[in-house]
mmCIF file of C-alpha atoms in Angstrom:
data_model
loop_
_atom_site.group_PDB
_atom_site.id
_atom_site.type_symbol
_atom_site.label_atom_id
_atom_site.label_comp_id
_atom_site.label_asym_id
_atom_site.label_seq_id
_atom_site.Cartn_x
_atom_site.Cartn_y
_atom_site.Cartn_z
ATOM 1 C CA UNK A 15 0.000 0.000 0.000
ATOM 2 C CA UNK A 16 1.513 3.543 -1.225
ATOM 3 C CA UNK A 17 1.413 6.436 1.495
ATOM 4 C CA UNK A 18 0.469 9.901 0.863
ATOM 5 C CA UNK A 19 3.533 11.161 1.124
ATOM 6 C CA UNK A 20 5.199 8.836 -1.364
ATOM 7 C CA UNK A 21 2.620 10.045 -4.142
ATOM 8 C CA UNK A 22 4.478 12.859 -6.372
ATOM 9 C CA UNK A 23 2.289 15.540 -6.888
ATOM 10 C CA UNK A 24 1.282 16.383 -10.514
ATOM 11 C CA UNK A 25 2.215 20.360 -10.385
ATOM 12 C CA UNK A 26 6.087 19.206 -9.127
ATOM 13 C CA UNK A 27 7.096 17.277 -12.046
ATOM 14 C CA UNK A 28 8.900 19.247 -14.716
ATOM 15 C CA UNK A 29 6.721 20.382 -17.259
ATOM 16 C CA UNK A 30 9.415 19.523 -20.045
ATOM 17 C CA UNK A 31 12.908 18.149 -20.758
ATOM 18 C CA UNK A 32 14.382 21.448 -21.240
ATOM 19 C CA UNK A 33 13.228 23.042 -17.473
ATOM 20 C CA UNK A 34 14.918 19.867 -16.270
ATOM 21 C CA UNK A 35 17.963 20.365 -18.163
ATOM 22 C CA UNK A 36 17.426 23.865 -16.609
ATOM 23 C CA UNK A 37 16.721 22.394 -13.041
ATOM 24 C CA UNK A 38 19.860 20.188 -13.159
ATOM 25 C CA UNK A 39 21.828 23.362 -14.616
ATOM 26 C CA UNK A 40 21.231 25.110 -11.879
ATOM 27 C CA UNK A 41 21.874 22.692 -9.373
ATOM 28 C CA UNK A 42 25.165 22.374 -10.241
ATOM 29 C CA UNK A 43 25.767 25.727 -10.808
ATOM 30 C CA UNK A 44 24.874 26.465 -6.957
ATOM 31 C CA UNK A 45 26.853 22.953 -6.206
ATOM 32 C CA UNK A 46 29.860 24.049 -7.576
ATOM 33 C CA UNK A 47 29.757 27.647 -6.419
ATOM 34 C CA UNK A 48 29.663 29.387 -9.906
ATOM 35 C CA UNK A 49 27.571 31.909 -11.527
ATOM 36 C CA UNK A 50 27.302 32.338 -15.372
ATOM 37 C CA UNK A 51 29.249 35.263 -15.320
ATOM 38 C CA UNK A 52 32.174 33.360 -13.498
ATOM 39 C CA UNK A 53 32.411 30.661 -16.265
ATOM 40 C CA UNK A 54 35.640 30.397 -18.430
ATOM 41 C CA UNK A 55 35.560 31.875 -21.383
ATOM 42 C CA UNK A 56 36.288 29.954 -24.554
ATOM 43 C CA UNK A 57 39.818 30.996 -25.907
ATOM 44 C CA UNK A 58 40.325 30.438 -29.846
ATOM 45 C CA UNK A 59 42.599 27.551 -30.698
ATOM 46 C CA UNK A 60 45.999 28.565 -31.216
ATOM 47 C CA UNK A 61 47.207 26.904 -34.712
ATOM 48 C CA UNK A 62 50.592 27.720 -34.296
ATOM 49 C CA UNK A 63 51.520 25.417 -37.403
ATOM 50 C CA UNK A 64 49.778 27.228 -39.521
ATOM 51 C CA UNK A 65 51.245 30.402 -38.402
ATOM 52 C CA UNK A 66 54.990 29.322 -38.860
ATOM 53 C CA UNK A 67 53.930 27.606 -41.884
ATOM 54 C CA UNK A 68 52.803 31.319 -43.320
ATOM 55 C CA UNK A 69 55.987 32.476 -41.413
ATOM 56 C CA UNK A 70 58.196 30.304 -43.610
ATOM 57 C CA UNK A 71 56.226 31.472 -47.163
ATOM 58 C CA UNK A 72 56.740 34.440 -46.138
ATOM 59 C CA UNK A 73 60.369 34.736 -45.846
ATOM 60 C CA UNK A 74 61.138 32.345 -48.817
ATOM 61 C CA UNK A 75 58.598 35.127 -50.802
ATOM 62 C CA UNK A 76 60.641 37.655 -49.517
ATOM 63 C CA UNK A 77 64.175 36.198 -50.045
ATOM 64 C CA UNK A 78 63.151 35.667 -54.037
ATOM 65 C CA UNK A 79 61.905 39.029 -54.160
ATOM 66 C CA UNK A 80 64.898 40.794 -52.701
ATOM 67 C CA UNK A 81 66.862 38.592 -54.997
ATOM 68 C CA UNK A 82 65.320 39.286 -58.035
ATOM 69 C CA UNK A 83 65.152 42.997 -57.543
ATOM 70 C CA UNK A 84 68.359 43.733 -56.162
ATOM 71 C CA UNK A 85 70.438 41.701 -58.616
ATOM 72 C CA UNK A 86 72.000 43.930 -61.095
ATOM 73 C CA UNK A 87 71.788 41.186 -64.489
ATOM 74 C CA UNK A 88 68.417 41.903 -64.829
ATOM 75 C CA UNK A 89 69.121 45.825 -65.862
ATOM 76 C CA UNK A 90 65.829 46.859 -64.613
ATOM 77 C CA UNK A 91 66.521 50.365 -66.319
ATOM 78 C CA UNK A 92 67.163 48.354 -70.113
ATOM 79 C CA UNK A 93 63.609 46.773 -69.055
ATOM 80 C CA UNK A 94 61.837 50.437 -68.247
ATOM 81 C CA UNK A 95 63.560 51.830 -71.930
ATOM 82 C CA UNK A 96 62.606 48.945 -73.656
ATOM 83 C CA UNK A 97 58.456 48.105 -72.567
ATOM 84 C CA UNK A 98 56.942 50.619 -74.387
ATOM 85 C CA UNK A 99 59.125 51.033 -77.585
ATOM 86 C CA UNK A 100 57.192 50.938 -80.557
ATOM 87 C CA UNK A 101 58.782 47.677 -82.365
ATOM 88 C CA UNK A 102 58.119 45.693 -78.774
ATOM 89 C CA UNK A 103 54.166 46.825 -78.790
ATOM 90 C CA UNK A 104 54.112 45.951 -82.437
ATOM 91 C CA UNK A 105 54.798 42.646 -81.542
ATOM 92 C CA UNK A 106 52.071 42.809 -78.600
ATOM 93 C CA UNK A 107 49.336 43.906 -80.872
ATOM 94 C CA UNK A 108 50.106 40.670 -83.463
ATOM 95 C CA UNK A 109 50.547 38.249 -80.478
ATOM 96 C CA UNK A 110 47.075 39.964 -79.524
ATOM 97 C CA UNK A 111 44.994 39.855 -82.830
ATOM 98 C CA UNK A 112 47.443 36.202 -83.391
ATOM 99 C CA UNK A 113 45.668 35.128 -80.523
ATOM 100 C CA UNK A 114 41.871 36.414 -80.787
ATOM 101 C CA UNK A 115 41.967 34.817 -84.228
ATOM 102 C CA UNK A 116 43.194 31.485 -83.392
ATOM 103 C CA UNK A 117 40.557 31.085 -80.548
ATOM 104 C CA UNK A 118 37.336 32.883 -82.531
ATOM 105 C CA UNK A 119 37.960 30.747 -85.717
ATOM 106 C CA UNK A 120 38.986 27.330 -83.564
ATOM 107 C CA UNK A 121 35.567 27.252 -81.442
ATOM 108 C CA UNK A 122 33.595 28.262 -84.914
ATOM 109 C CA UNK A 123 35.485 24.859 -86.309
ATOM 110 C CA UNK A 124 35.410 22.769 -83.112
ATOM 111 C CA UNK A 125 31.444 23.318 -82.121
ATOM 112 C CA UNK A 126 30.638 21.759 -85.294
ATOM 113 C CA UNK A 127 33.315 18.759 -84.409
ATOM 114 C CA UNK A 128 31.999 17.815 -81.337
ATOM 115 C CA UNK A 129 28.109 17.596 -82.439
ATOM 116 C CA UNK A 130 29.537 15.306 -85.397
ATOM 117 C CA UNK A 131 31.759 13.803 -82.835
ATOM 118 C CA UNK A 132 27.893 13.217 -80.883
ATOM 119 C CA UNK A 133 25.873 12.476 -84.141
ATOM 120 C CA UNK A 134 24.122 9.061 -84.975
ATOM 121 C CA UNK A 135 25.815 9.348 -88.393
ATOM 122 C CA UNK A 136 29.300 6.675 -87.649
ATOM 123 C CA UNK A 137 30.936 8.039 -90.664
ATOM 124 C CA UNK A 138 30.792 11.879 -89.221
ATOM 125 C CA UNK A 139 31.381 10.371 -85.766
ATOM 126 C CA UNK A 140 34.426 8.318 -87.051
ATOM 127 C CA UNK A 141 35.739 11.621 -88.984
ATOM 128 C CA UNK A 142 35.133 13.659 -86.486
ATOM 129 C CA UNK A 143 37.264 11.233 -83.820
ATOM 130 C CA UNK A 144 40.166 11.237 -86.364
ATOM 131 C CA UNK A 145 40.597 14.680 -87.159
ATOM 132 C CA UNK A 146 41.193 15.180 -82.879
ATOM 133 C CA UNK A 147 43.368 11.898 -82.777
ATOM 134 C CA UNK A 148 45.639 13.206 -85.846
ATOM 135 C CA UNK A 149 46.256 16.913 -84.396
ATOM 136 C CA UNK A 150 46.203 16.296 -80.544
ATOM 137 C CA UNK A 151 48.543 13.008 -81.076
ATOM 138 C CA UNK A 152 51.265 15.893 -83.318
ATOM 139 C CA UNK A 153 53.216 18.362 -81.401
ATOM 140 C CA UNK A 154 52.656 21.963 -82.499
ATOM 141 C CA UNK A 155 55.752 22.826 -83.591
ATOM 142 C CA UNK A 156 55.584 19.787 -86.542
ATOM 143 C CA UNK A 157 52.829 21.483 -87.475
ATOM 144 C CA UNK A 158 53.716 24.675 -87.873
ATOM 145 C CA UNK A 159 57.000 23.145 -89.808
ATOM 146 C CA UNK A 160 54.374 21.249 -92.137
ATOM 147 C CA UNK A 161 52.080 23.737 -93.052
ATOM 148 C CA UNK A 162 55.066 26.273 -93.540
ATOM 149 C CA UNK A 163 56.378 24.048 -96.084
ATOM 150 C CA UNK A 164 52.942 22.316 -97.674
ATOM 151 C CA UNK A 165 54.242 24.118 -101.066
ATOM 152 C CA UNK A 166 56.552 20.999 -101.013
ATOM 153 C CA UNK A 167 53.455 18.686 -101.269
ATOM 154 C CA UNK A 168 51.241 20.671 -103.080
ATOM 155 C CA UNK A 169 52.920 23.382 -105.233
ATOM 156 C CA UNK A 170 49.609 24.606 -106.751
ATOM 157 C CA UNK A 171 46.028 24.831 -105.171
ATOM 158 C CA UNK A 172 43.086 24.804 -107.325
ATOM 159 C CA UNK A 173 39.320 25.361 -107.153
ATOM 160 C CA UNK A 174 36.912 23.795 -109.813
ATOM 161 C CA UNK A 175 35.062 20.653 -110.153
ATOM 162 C CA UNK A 176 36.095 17.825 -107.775
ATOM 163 C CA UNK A 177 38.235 14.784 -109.604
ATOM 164 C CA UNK A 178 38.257 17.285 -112.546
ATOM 165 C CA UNK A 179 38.907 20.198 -114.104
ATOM 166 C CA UNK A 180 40.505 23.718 -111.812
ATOM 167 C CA UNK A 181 38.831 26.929 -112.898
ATOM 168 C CA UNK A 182 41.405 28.948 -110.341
ATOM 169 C CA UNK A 183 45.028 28.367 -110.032
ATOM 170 C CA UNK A 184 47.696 29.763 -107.448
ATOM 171 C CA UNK A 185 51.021 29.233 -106.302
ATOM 172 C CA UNK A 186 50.871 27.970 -102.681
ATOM 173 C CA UNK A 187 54.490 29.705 -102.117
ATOM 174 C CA UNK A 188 52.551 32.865 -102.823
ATOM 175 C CA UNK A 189 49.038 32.038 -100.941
ATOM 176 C CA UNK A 190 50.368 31.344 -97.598
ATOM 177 C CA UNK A 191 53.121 33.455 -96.444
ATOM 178 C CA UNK A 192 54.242 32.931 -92.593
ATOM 179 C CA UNK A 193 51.680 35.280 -90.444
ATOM 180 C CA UNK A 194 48.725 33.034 -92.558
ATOM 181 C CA UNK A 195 50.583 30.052 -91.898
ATOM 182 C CA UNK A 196 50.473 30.467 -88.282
ATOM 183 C CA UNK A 197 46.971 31.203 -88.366
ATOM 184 C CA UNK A 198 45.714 28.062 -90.053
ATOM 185 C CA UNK A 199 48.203 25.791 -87.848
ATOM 186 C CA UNK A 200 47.489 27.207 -84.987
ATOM 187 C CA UNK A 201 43.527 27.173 -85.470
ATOM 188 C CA UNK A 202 43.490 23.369 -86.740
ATOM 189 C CA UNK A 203 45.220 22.568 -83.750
ATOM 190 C CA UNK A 204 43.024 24.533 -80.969
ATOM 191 C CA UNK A 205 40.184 22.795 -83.122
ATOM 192 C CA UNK A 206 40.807 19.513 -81.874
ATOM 193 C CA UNK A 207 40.983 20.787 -78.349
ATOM 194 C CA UNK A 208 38.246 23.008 -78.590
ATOM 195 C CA UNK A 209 35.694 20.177 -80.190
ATOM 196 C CA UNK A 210 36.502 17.985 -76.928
ATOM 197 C CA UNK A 211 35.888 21.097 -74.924
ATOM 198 C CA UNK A 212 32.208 21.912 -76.336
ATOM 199 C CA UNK A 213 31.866 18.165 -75.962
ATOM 200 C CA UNK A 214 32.459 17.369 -72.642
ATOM 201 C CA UNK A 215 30.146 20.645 -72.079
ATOM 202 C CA UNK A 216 27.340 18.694 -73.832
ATOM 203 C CA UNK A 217 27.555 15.924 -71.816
ATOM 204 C CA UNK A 218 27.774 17.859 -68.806
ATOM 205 C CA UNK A 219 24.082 18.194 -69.177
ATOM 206 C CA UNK A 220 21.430 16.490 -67.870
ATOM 207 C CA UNK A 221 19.682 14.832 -70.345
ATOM 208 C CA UNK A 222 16.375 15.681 -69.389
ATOM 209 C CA UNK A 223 17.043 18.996 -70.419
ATOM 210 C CA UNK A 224 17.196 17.708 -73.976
ATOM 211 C CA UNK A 225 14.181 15.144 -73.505
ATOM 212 C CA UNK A 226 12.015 18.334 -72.167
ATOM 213 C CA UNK A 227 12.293 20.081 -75.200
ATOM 214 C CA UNK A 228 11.851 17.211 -77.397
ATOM 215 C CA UNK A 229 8.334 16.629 -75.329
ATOM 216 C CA UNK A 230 7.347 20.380 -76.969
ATOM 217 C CA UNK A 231 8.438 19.817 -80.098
ATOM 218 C CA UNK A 232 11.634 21.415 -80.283
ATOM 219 C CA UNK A 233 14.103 20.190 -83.029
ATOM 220 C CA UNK A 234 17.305 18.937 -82.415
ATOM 221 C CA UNK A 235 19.224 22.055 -83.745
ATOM 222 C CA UNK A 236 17.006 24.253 -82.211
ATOM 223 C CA UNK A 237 17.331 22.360 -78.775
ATOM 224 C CA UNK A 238 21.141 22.496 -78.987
ATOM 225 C CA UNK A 239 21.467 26.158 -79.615
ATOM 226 C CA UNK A 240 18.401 27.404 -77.078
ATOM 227 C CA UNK A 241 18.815 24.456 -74.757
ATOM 228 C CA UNK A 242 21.990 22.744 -74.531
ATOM 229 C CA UNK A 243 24.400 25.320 -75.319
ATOM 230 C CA UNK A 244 23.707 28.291 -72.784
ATOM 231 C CA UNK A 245 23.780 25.392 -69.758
ATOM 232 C CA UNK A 246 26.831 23.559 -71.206
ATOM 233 C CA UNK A 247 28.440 26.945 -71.009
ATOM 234 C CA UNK A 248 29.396 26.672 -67.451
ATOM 235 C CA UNK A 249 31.301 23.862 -67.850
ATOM 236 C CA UNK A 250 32.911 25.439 -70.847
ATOM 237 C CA UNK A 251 34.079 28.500 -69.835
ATOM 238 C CA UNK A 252 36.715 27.421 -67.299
ATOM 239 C CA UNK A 253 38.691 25.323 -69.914
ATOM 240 C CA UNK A 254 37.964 27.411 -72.671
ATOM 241 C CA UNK A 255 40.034 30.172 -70.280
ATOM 242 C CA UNK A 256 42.241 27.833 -69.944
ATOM 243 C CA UNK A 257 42.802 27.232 -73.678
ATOM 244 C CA UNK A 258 42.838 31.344 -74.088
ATOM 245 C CA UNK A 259 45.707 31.534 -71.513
ATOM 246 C CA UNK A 260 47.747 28.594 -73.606
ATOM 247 C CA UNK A 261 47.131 29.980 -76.810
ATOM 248 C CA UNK A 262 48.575 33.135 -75.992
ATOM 249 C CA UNK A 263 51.533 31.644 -74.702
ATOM 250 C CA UNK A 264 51.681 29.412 -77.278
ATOM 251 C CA UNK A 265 51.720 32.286 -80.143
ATOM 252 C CA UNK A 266 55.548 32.668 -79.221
ATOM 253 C CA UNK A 267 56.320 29.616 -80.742
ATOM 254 C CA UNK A 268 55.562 31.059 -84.500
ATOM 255 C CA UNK A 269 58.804 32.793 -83.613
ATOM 256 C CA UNK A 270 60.145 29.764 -85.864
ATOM 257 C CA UNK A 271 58.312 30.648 -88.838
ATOM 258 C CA UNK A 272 59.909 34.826 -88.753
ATOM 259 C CA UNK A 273 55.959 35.913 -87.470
ATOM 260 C CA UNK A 274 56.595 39.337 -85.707
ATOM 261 C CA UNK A 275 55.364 38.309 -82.615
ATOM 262 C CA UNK A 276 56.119 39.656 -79.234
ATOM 263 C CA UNK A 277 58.824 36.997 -79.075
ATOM 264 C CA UNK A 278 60.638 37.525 -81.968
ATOM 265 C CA UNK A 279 59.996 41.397 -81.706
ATOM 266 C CA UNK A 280 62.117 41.113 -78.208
ATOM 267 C CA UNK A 281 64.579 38.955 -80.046
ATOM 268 C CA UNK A 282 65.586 41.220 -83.229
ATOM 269 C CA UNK A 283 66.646 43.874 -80.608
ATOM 270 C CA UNK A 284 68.756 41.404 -78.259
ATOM 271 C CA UNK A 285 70.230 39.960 -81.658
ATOM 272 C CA UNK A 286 71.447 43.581 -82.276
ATOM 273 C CA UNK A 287 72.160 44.792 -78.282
ATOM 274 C CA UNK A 288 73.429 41.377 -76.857
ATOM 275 C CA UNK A 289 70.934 42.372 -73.811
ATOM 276 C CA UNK A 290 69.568 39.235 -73.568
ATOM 277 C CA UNK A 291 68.063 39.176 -70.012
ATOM 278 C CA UNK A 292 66.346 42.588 -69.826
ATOM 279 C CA UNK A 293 64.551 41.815 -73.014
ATOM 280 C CA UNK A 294 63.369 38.651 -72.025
ATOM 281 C CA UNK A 295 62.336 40.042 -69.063
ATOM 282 C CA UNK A 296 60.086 42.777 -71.106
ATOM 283 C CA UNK A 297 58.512 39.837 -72.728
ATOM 284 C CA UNK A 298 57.563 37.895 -69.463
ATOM 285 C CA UNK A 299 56.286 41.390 -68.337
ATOM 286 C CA UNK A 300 53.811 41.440 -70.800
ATOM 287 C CA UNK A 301 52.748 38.041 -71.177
ATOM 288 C CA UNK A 302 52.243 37.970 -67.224
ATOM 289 C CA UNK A 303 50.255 41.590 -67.771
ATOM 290 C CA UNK A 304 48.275 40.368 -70.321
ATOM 291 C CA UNK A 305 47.477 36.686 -68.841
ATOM 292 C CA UNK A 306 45.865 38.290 -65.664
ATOM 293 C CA UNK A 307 44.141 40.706 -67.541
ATOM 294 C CA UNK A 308 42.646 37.739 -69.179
ATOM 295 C CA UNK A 309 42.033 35.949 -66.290
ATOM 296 C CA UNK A 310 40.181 38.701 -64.521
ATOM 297 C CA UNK A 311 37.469 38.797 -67.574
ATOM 298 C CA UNK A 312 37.656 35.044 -67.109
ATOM 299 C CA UNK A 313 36.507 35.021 -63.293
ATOM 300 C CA UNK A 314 33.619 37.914 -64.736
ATOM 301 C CA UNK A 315 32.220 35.591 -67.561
ATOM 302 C CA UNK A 316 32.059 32.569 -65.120
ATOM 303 C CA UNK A 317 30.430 34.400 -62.313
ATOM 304 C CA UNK A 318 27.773 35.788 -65.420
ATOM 305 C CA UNK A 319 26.835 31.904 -66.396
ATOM 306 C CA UNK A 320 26.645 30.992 -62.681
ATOM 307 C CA UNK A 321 23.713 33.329 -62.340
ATOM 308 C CA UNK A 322 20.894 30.115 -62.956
ATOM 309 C CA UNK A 323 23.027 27.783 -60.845
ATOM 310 C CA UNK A 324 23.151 29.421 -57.286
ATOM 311 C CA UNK A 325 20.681 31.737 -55.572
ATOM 312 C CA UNK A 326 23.842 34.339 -54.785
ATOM 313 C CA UNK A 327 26.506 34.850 -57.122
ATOM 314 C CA UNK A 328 29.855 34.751 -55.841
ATOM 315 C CA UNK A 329 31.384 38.034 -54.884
ATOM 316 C CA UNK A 330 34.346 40.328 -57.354
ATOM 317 C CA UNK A 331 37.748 40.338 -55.671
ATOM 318 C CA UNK A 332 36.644 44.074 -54.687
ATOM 319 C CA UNK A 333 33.422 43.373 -53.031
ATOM 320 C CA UNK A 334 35.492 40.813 -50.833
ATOM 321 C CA UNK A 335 38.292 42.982 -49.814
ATOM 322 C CA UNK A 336 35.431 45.613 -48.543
ATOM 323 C CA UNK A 337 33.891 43.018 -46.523
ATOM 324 C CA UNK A 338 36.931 41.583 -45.410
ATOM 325 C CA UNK A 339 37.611 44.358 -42.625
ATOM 326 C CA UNK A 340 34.052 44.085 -41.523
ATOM 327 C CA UNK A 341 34.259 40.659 -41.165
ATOM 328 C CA UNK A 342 36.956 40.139 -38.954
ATOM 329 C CA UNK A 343 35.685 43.239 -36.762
ATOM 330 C CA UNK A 344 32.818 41.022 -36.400
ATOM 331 C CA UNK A 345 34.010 38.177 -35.701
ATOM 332 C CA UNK A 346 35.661 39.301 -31.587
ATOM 333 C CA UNK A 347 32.236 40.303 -30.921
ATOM 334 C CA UNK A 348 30.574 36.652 -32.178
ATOM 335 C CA UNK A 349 33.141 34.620 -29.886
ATOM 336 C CA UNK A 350 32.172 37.081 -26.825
ATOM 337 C CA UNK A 351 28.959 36.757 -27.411
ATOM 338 C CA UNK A 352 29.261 32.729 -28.045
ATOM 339 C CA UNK A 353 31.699 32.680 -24.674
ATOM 340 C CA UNK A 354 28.643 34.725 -22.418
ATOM 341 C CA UNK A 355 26.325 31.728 -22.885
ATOM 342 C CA UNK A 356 26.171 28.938 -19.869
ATOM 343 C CA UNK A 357 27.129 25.507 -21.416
ATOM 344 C CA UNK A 358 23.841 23.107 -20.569
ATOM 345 C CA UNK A 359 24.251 19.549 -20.750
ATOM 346 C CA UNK A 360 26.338 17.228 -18.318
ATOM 347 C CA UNK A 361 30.338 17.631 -17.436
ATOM 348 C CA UNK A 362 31.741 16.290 -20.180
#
């Protein structure tokens, strides 16, 4: 038989788990003497390996600095005299329009690659495959050598009726003199890269995307260029920057062929000057300018095709050095804040 006083009543029991996690709180708080205020305070974890590691970059950063502008074989002043001289920019402005042609005319040749490349047709699908085995498996420079001496092979070239009769003759000595020839090496070459480019930005997406707009009627031309294009174009963009970047790095080797590139520009004055380093180093200069240049309208164009893929775009290199200070002003005031609240929950 259960006494009276052994019966709990029904207005002491704790009306839910969290004013008995507050009951218990307490009770130990007044068991161990303490008061919220008098709790420790969280202090930040010291990562003192990744201080000395950033200690260590640091001074090997600065050590290659020092040495680079302090030693006198570079002839910084040679470099200042010789930037802006007119035969050097000259060379800039072909290595420029050298390079804006190569990548315009090998992604208007390497789009239609890759949809042959993903046709139903084998025999375009087998062409398409060779053409990228033949110039990706030959290294650019035997190209450039070949097509600057095709007039061996083909001394003429004709137009008229196929296996018959040429209406239009011309000497190929005469048709393709070096800057042309390192235009149509070049842009057969960044074809075959480019076609695998657009491709594996085709495949990138989903194919419902392409069985939605069959389902209203869309044609298969029409759903490519509406459709599949403007989403494959995220996945695009990065490599084809990429390819941009190498192309205009790889201009300098038409330097072979006698193309007044930047290159050979810089050259034909340390042929006459012996000043080999300084004008080497005007090169680099301008290649390095130009490269993040490029690579700054790169990070734009990718941030403009991530619009449909993320509800925030990610922010320009400005926006996060203005936030940066605010930031880490905020972020003393979060850990005090974080450090003021009692821990609840057992002594572990």
């Amino acid at each position: 038989m259960v006494s009276p006083s052994e019966v709990t009543a029904p207005d002491s029991a704790p009306d839910s788990a969290s004013d008995a996690v507050s009951v218990s709180s307490a009770g130990r708080l007044k068991s161990g003497g303490l008061a919220s205020d008098d709790l420790p305070k969280v202090v930040p974890r010291r990562r003192v390996g990744r201080r000395l590691t950033a200690a260590a970059a640091l001074l090997v950063f600065a050590v290659v600095v020092n040495s680079v502008v302090h030693n006198r074989a570079f002839q910084w002043d040679v470099v200042a005299r010789y930037f802006t001289t007119g035969a050097v920019l000259d060379g800039l402005l072909l290595t420029l329009w050298l390079t804006a042609a190569v990548m315009v005319l090998g992604f208007l040749l390497g789009t239609p690659l890759a949809v042959m490349r993903l046709s139903g047709n084998p025999v375009l699908r087998t062409l398409s495959w060779g053409y990228v085995w033949i110039f990706r498996s030959t290294p650019l420079l035997v190209q450039l050598l070949f097509w600057f001496n095709i007039g061996a092979l083909y001394p003429t070239l004709g137009l008229g009726i196929p296996f018959g009769p040429r209406f239009v003759t011309v000497q190929t000595v005469n048709l393709l003199g070096p800057t042309l020839t390192a235009v149509v090496g070049l842009t057969l070459h960044e074809a075959a890269y480019a076609a695998e480019v657009v491709r594996g930005g085709i495949l990138s997406v989903d194919t419902g995307q392409t069985e939605a707009a069959q389902a209203l009627g869309l044609g298969r031309p029409r759903t490519l260029r509406r459709i599949v294009i403007p989403q494959a174009m995220r996945s695009i963009v990065p490599t084809a920057g990429n390819m941009l970047i190498g192309t205009l790095k790889g201009t300098s080797i038409v330097s072979v062929l006698a193309v007044h590139d930047l290159l050979y520009s810089v050259q034909l004055v340390y042929n006459q000057t012996y000043q080999v380093i300084p004008l080497l180093m005007v090169a680099t200069l301008w290649y390095i300018a130009v490269t993040t240049v490029l690579s700054a309208g790169q990070f734009y164009v990718e941030r403009h095709y991530a619009r449909g893929t993320a509800r925030t775009v990610p922010p320009t290199p400005l926006r996060r050095l203005r936030v940066r200070p605010a930031v880490l002003r905020a972020r003393p005031r979060a850990m005090t804040a974080a450090d003021a609240r009692p821990a609840i929950g057992g002594d572990r």
